[in-house]
Amino acid sequence: MSAVLAPFPPANTALDTSSLSSNTSSLPLWDRISAWASENKAVVYTIAGVAVVISSAGVIYYLSESRKADVEEKKRTSKREKRRNKKDKGSEQDQPASRTVDEQPVEQDTKNKAASVESDPLEDLPLIDELTVETFSEQQRKEYALKLKAAGNLAYGDKRYNDAIDLYGKAILCKPDPIYYSNRAACFNALANWEKVVEDTSAAIALDSEYVKALNRRANAYEHLEKFSEALLDYTASCIIDQFRNDQSAQSVERLLKKVAEAKAKVILEGKERKLPSPSFVTNYLQSFRPRPAPEGLEDTADLEEESGKGQLRAGLQALTKKTSDGYESASAAFDKALELQDLGEHDALAYNMRGTFRYLRGENADALEDLNKSAELQPSLSQSYIKRASMHLELGNREAAAKDFEKAMEQQKEDPDIYYHRAQLHFILGEFAEAAKDYQKSIDLDRDFIFSHIQLGVTQYKMGSVASSMATFRRCIKNFSKVPDVYNYYGELLLDQQKYQEALENFDKAVDMEKQTKPIGMNVLPLINKALALFQWKQDFQEAENLCQKALIIDPECDIAIATMAQLLLQQGKVAEALKYFEKAAELSRTEGEIVNALSYAEATRTQLEVQQKYPQLATKLQGMGPGMGAGMR
């Protein structure tokens, strides 16, 4: 599914969410986009003939039928055969990029191999330098180059790397050949002289642009030099040339996507302006708590000076009801000012709670935690402080601390339905669906009027494989909450997952119409996005899907889900450059480092595809030739 019920803002990647599928309306954005992409055929997209599947960690895997067959064949190979094959193929296979020295990295001339062992390849060779080489015939240069290469291979085998470098250098004088440059690069590789490795492999690639071993070797050198973008480009080109059969190269692409994304994420975080996420995000988070009347003394009718602490606290609570970007900004500012003015009396704990909430939403976790700690200290019975603090702990990957906060909340207010609802969300995110269902039901038993407990129970039943129970839960929701658009939106998601496209669209349309009628200014855009996905998956109607996403972005310009969906739609159509802009925007809007890394992983994969096509235009034709049947191998 693509919509978010926002029980918790997106969790940090320290959480293992790989077991959650696209059915999960509570998944963090990039996990949900990733799961959606990997589990639905319609979202497996092709860039210039390359099929790309997104894993649940947000990294790119390049797969084809031939590579899949290779993997299956490896499973059937006996250990003895593996050892024998490794020995036989050692000179041809690239070693992992993390290795400092390849075991057998030099190219061998197999027809002269026996002769090189029995005799000295340098025998009868004249003096070879830049002057004498001009006096040799073309045939002599070729013969001398082969002998020098054989001698270089022997020197390399004896770990006399400087001698080998000299011999390969003389071979290059006789006959510039990509293999000679690559072999000399292997010597520099063994000496950890990465600049020289790059120099020689670049010369080899200039002579043979599809020389996979040279590309991999240069990528390895770039990685040691911490030029991760350049390394990623070379490994990607290598994968394409090798038709994605080399698992080591594909794994290197994964590793480097993460490295490049992490490096760029740090830069973004350092200069990132802390601001509130989209109003859709904030609304979904706030409405995951049951609405409560204003505390005594903060009612609309209470006689309060506007510039007093209590007056500002009330102004902030009133601004929340607008559910717009301006409204949330005004609320945040009012909560800040309320604590500056003080004189809050018995409402100081609420003020710290609300300021901490908005600091948390802006990603100011340390300050938010301090505020929530203060709120819990001042008024332990305010269970929301523990619940929100649990959200923070979960986002930071600290499950135990989150669980302890729920226990503390229950010690204070064991009959508070919000505690059970949010603890259910924790279980849900961790894939503990049976426990989640119990807590959702307990939340319903304590308060049957909170729609989201019912919705999430239905989604959880669906996740557990109880489709009939899930559908029954949603039918009851429609009967009891017929005027609530969220019911139709999430019911539509389940129908979409079952490929009941017409019914799904009808429910999304109902949700959109209700949103327009009840919240014309601050409407929830998720039904629009879900409708876009339905049209895309059912009819491949890219144009209408794009139009719906654009409408969503007009209403909520910073809606992360709309931006990510738009990027996927553009990528599906081969509009790579446009898609890249949306992926980069998604990274800018992400709240946490984990979210930024995942968004940038998409962006870097897309950027690298473009760069490969620009730098190696001949590969575009190769990719097009690989296109037919590629989707069949997707998993």
XYZ file of C-alpha atoms in Angstrom, residues 118-482:
365
model
C 59.705 -24.441 -19.607
C 61.801 -21.582 -21.028
C 62.884 -18.043 -20.186
C 60.520 -15.715 -22.092
C 63.204 -12.996 -22.111
C 65.666 -15.193 -23.988
C 66.883 -13.640 -27.272
C 65.144 -10.332 -26.569
C 67.029 -7.209 -27.655
C 67.255 -3.999 -25.618
C 63.834 -2.416 -25.577
C 63.269 1.254 -24.911
C 61.500 4.191 -26.571
C 64.302 4.570 -29.127
C 64.956 0.944 -30.097
C 61.281 0.030 -30.388
C 61.046 2.338 -33.420
C 63.478 0.078 -35.298
C 61.368 -3.110 -34.893
C 58.935 -4.417 -37.483
C 55.266 -4.762 -36.538
C 55.632 -8.528 -36.267
C 58.686 -8.190 -34.026
C 56.854 -5.767 -31.738
C 53.983 -8.212 -31.401
C 56.284 -11.146 -30.602
C 58.422 -9.172 -28.136
C 55.274 -7.829 -26.406
C 53.961 -11.368 -25.850
C 57.296 -12.485 -24.379
C 57.466 -9.442 -22.114
C 53.918 -10.059 -20.966
C 54.733 -13.703 -20.156
C 57.788 -12.586 -18.177
C 55.666 -9.988 -16.398
C 53.157 -12.679 -15.437
C 55.943 -14.815 -13.959
C 57.296 -11.855 -12.010
C 53.826 -11.062 -10.738
C 53.367 -14.668 -9.667
C 56.614 -14.390 -7.668
C 55.334 -11.123 -6.128
C 58.162 -9.177 -7.793
C 55.718 -6.406 -8.568
C 58.203 -3.687 -9.542
C 59.897 -6.064 -12.006
C 56.502 -6.953 -13.415
C 55.622 -3.269 -13.773
C 58.829 -2.714 -15.769
C 58.164 -5.724 -18.025
C 54.535 -4.777 -18.721
C 55.701 -1.242 -19.420
C 58.092 -2.508 -22.089
C 55.322 -4.687 -23.539
C 53.182 -1.558 -23.828
C 56.026 0.205 -25.663
C 56.018 -2.596 -28.212
C 52.268 -2.849 -28.522
C 49.761 -0.770 -26.519
C 47.221 -3.368 -25.478
C 44.399 -3.107 -22.899
C 45.453 -6.403 -21.278
C 49.006 -5.137 -20.707
C 47.704 -1.948 -19.086
C 45.296 -3.934 -16.947
C 48.037 -6.360 -15.847
C 50.309 -3.493 -14.897
C 47.378 -2.007 -12.987
C 47.181 -5.310 -11.086
C 50.761 -4.770 -9.923
C 49.953 -1.246 -8.744
C 46.868 -2.704 -7.078
C 49.092 -5.122 -5.130
C 51.253 -2.157 -4.063
C 48.139 -0.148 -3.104
C 49.113 2.610 -5.521
C 45.537 3.484 -6.363
C 46.253 6.561 -8.489
C 48.411 4.434 -10.796
C 45.720 1.749 -10.902
C 43.247 4.365 -12.099
C 45.752 5.662 -14.666
C 46.467 2.253 -16.209
C 42.906 0.929 -16.120
C 41.734 4.167 -17.742
C 44.246 3.571 -20.541
C 42.952 0.005 -20.918
C 39.331 1.191 -21.040
C 40.238 3.854 -23.620
C 41.426 1.011 -25.862
C 38.515 -1.303 -24.990
C 35.504 0.446 -23.468
C 33.832 -2.873 -22.582
C 36.806 -4.378 -20.748
C 34.979 -5.651 -17.655
C 38.069 -6.594 -15.634
C 39.585 -3.129 -16.118
C 36.302 -1.466 -15.155
C 36.047 -3.535 -11.984
C 39.696 -2.909 -11.119
C 39.338 0.834 -11.624
C 36.138 0.822 -9.573
C 38.008 -0.899 -6.747
C 40.739 1.752 -6.911
C 38.196 4.573 -6.930
C 36.572 3.044 -3.870
C 39.919 3.010 -2.029
C 40.379 6.653 -3.023
C 36.866 7.317 -1.623
C 35.650 8.448 -5.030
C 32.449 6.514 -4.537
C 30.411 8.065 -7.359
C 33.111 7.172 -9.893
C 33.334 3.646 -8.498
C 29.558 3.255 -8.698
C 29.592 4.363 -12.326
C 32.247 1.782 -13.265
C 30.574 -1.091 -11.430
C 27.232 -0.222 -13.033
C 28.798 -0.198 -16.505
C 30.465 -3.526 -15.699
C 27.103 -5.017 -14.679
C 25.492 -3.896 -17.925
C 28.323 -5.227 -20.112
C 28.335 -8.520 -18.236
C 24.541 -8.732 -18.538
C 24.204 -8.734 -14.748
C 25.712 -12.202 -14.361
C 28.461 -11.177 -11.948
C 27.055 -11.234 -8.424
C 30.155 -9.549 -6.993
C 29.714 -6.528 -9.253
C 26.014 -6.312 -8.423
C 26.803 -6.472 -4.708
C 29.377 -3.727 -5.211
C 26.674 -1.563 -6.782
C 24.540 -2.075 -3.676
C 27.410 -1.275 -1.362
C 28.406 1.854 -3.226
C 24.875 3.144 -3.574
C 24.716 3.063 0.211
C 28.145 4.717 0.589
C 27.365 7.484 -1.880
C 23.954 8.055 -0.325
C 25.356 8.113 3.224
C 28.069 10.612 2.276
C 25.565 12.934 0.601
C 23.069 12.475 3.435
C 25.620 13.795 5.938
C 26.086 16.935 3.841
C 22.324 17.421 3.538
C 21.804 16.950 7.277
C 24.544 19.448 8.169
C 22.939 22.209 6.122
C 19.344 21.105 6.476
C 16.827 23.653 7.679
C 14.717 22.100 10.418
C 11.134 22.553 9.313
C 7.840 20.772 9.646
C 7.025 18.004 7.169
C 4.028 18.255 4.863
C 0.640 19.058 6.423
C -0.568 15.587 5.353
C 2.196 14.033 7.424
C 1.541 16.243 10.457
C -2.219 15.680 10.243
C -1.825 11.916 10.053
C 0.481 11.900 13.046
C -1.699 14.127 15.220
C -4.909 12.316 14.362
C -3.380 9.038 15.512
C -4.239 10.341 18.998
C -7.868 10.545 20.021
C -9.256 14.094 19.974
C -9.792 15.487 23.451
C -11.606 18.632 24.585
C -9.528 21.618 25.612
C -8.393 21.386 29.249
C -10.320 23.392 31.808
C -9.137 26.971 31.683
C -8.101 26.801 28.013
C -11.596 26.641 26.483
C -12.503 29.029 23.684
C -14.736 30.908 26.110
C -12.045 31.302 28.796
C -10.996 34.910 29.467
C -7.271 34.836 28.626
C -4.909 37.552 27.486
C -3.543 36.711 24.075
C 0.050 37.537 25.043
C 0.017 35.381 28.162
C 1.447 31.883 28.415
C -2.011 30.334 28.677
C -3.300 32.538 25.863
C -0.539 31.369 23.532
C -1.051 27.734 24.515
C -4.741 28.015 23.658
C -3.902 29.801 20.387
C -1.641 26.903 19.462
C -4.346 24.324 20.162
C -6.840 26.328 18.099
C -4.411 26.620 15.170
C -4.106 22.812 15.025
C -7.715 22.545 13.870
C -6.905 24.276 10.556
C -4.844 21.240 9.404
C -2.896 23.412 6.968
C 0.776 24.249 6.627
C 0.208 27.800 7.922
C -1.922 26.482 10.763
C 0.743 24.068 11.936
C 3.477 26.693 11.708
C 1.340 29.079 13.775
C 0.673 26.354 16.340
C 4.372 25.550 16.656
C 5.264 29.212 17.147
C 2.513 29.634 19.749
C 3.727 26.650 21.788
C 7.267 28.060 21.744
C 6.036 31.456 22.901
C 3.814 29.970 25.614
C 6.864 28.439 27.300
C 8.825 31.645 26.891
C 6.074 33.627 28.637
C 5.560 30.964 31.332
C 2.761 31.511 33.911
C 1.100 28.330 32.611
C 0.001 26.984 35.976
C -1.254 23.414 35.760
C -0.855 23.459 31.941
C 2.942 23.560 31.803
C 3.187 19.784 31.180
C 0.827 20.118 28.186
C 2.900 23.005 26.829
C 6.114 20.972 27.026
C 4.307 18.017 25.436
C 3.112 20.073 22.475
C 6.411 21.872 21.941
C 8.186 18.512 22.113
C 5.734 17.104 19.568
C 6.538 19.778 17.006
C 10.267 19.605 17.684
C 10.035 15.880 17.042
C 8.173 16.426 13.781
C 10.910 18.853 12.686
C 13.542 16.216 13.439
C 14.979 18.013 16.482
C 15.107 14.799 18.463
C 17.387 15.865 21.325
C 15.306 18.955 22.141
C 12.070 17.014 21.692
C 13.220 14.318 24.086
C 14.121 16.944 26.676
C 10.634 18.482 26.427
C 8.840 15.139 26.677
C 10.964 14.153 29.671
C 9.991 17.416 31.356
C 6.321 16.886 30.536
C 6.338 13.367 32.003
C 8.106 14.627 35.107
C 5.608 17.449 35.677
C 2.499 15.390 34.990
C 3.050 11.604 34.930
C -0.654 11.018 34.233
C -0.299 12.656 30.795
C 0.236 9.364 28.979
C 0.776 11.018 25.586
C 4.239 12.108 26.722
C 5.301 8.475 27.166
C 3.670 7.421 23.887
C 5.376 10.150 21.877
C 8.680 9.404 23.564
C 8.216 5.758 22.574
C 7.820 6.937 18.965
C 11.196 8.626 19.183
C 12.883 5.579 20.685
C 11.427 3.390 17.943
C 12.628 5.781 15.236
C 16.118 5.585 16.705
C 15.987 1.784 16.689
C 15.688 1.407 20.483
C 12.821 -1.068 20.781
C 13.391 -1.829 24.457
C 13.156 1.829 25.470
C 9.959 2.179 23.427
C 8.423 -0.854 25.148
C 9.383 0.513 28.587
C 7.681 3.819 27.846
C 4.463 1.994 26.999
C 4.736 0.148 30.323
C 5.165 3.475 32.150
C 2.157 4.911 30.345
C 0.043 1.919 31.390
C 1.142 2.317 35.003
C -0.403 5.791 34.902
C -3.458 5.275 32.680
C -4.082 1.572 32.017
C -7.529 2.328 30.578
C -6.240 4.875 28.046
C -7.100 3.428 24.595
C -4.363 5.510 22.934
C -1.702 3.444 24.733
C -2.977 0.181 23.268
C -3.415 1.711 19.820
C 0.146 3.012 19.655
C 1.638 -0.103 21.213
C -0.201 -2.033 18.509
C 1.532 0.178 15.966
C 4.896 -0.762 17.451
C 4.022 -4.469 17.134
C 2.770 -3.848 13.603
C 5.967 -2.124 12.474
C 8.009 -4.995 13.934
C 5.866 -7.550 12.088
C 4.305 -8.912 15.303
C 0.805 -8.979 13.832
C -0.921 -11.258 16.350
C 0.165 -8.993 19.218
C -0.820 -5.937 17.186
C -4.312 -7.334 16.588
C -4.808 -7.915 20.330
C -3.855 -4.338 21.166
C -6.008 -2.856 18.390
C -8.968 -4.842 19.689
C -8.287 -3.670 23.257
C -8.175 -0.083 21.996
C -11.556 -0.645 20.311
C -13.034 -2.214 23.444
C -12.079 0.887 25.436
C -13.310 3.340 22.797
C -15.305 2.158 19.787
C -15.558 5.639 18.260
C -11.931 5.980 17.159
C -11.960 5.010 13.496
C -8.256 4.312 13.090
C -8.260 1.428 15.566
C -10.842 -0.304 13.391
C -8.968 0.473 10.172
C -5.653 -0.757 11.496
C -7.247 -3.910 12.874
C -8.590 -4.629 9.388
C -5.181 -4.043 7.821
C -3.531 -6.276 10.431
C -6.007 -9.084 9.799
C -5.194 -8.770 6.119
C -1.489 -8.989 6.873
C -2.111 -12.149 8.874
C -3.786 -13.750 5.856
C -7.317 -13.476 7.295
C -8.734 -11.779 4.206
C -12.363 -12.617 5.012
C -12.047 -11.195 8.543
C -10.336 -8.106 7.182
C -13.051 -7.471 4.609
C -15.719 -7.973 7.279
C -13.976 -5.447 9.536
C -13.963 -2.874 6.753
C -17.603 -3.491 5.879
C -18.484 -2.802 9.509
C -16.355 0.356 9.343
C -18.257 1.547 6.283
C -21.556 0.896 8.068
C -20.556 2.608 11.319
C -18.327 5.387 9.921
C -19.976 6.051 6.558
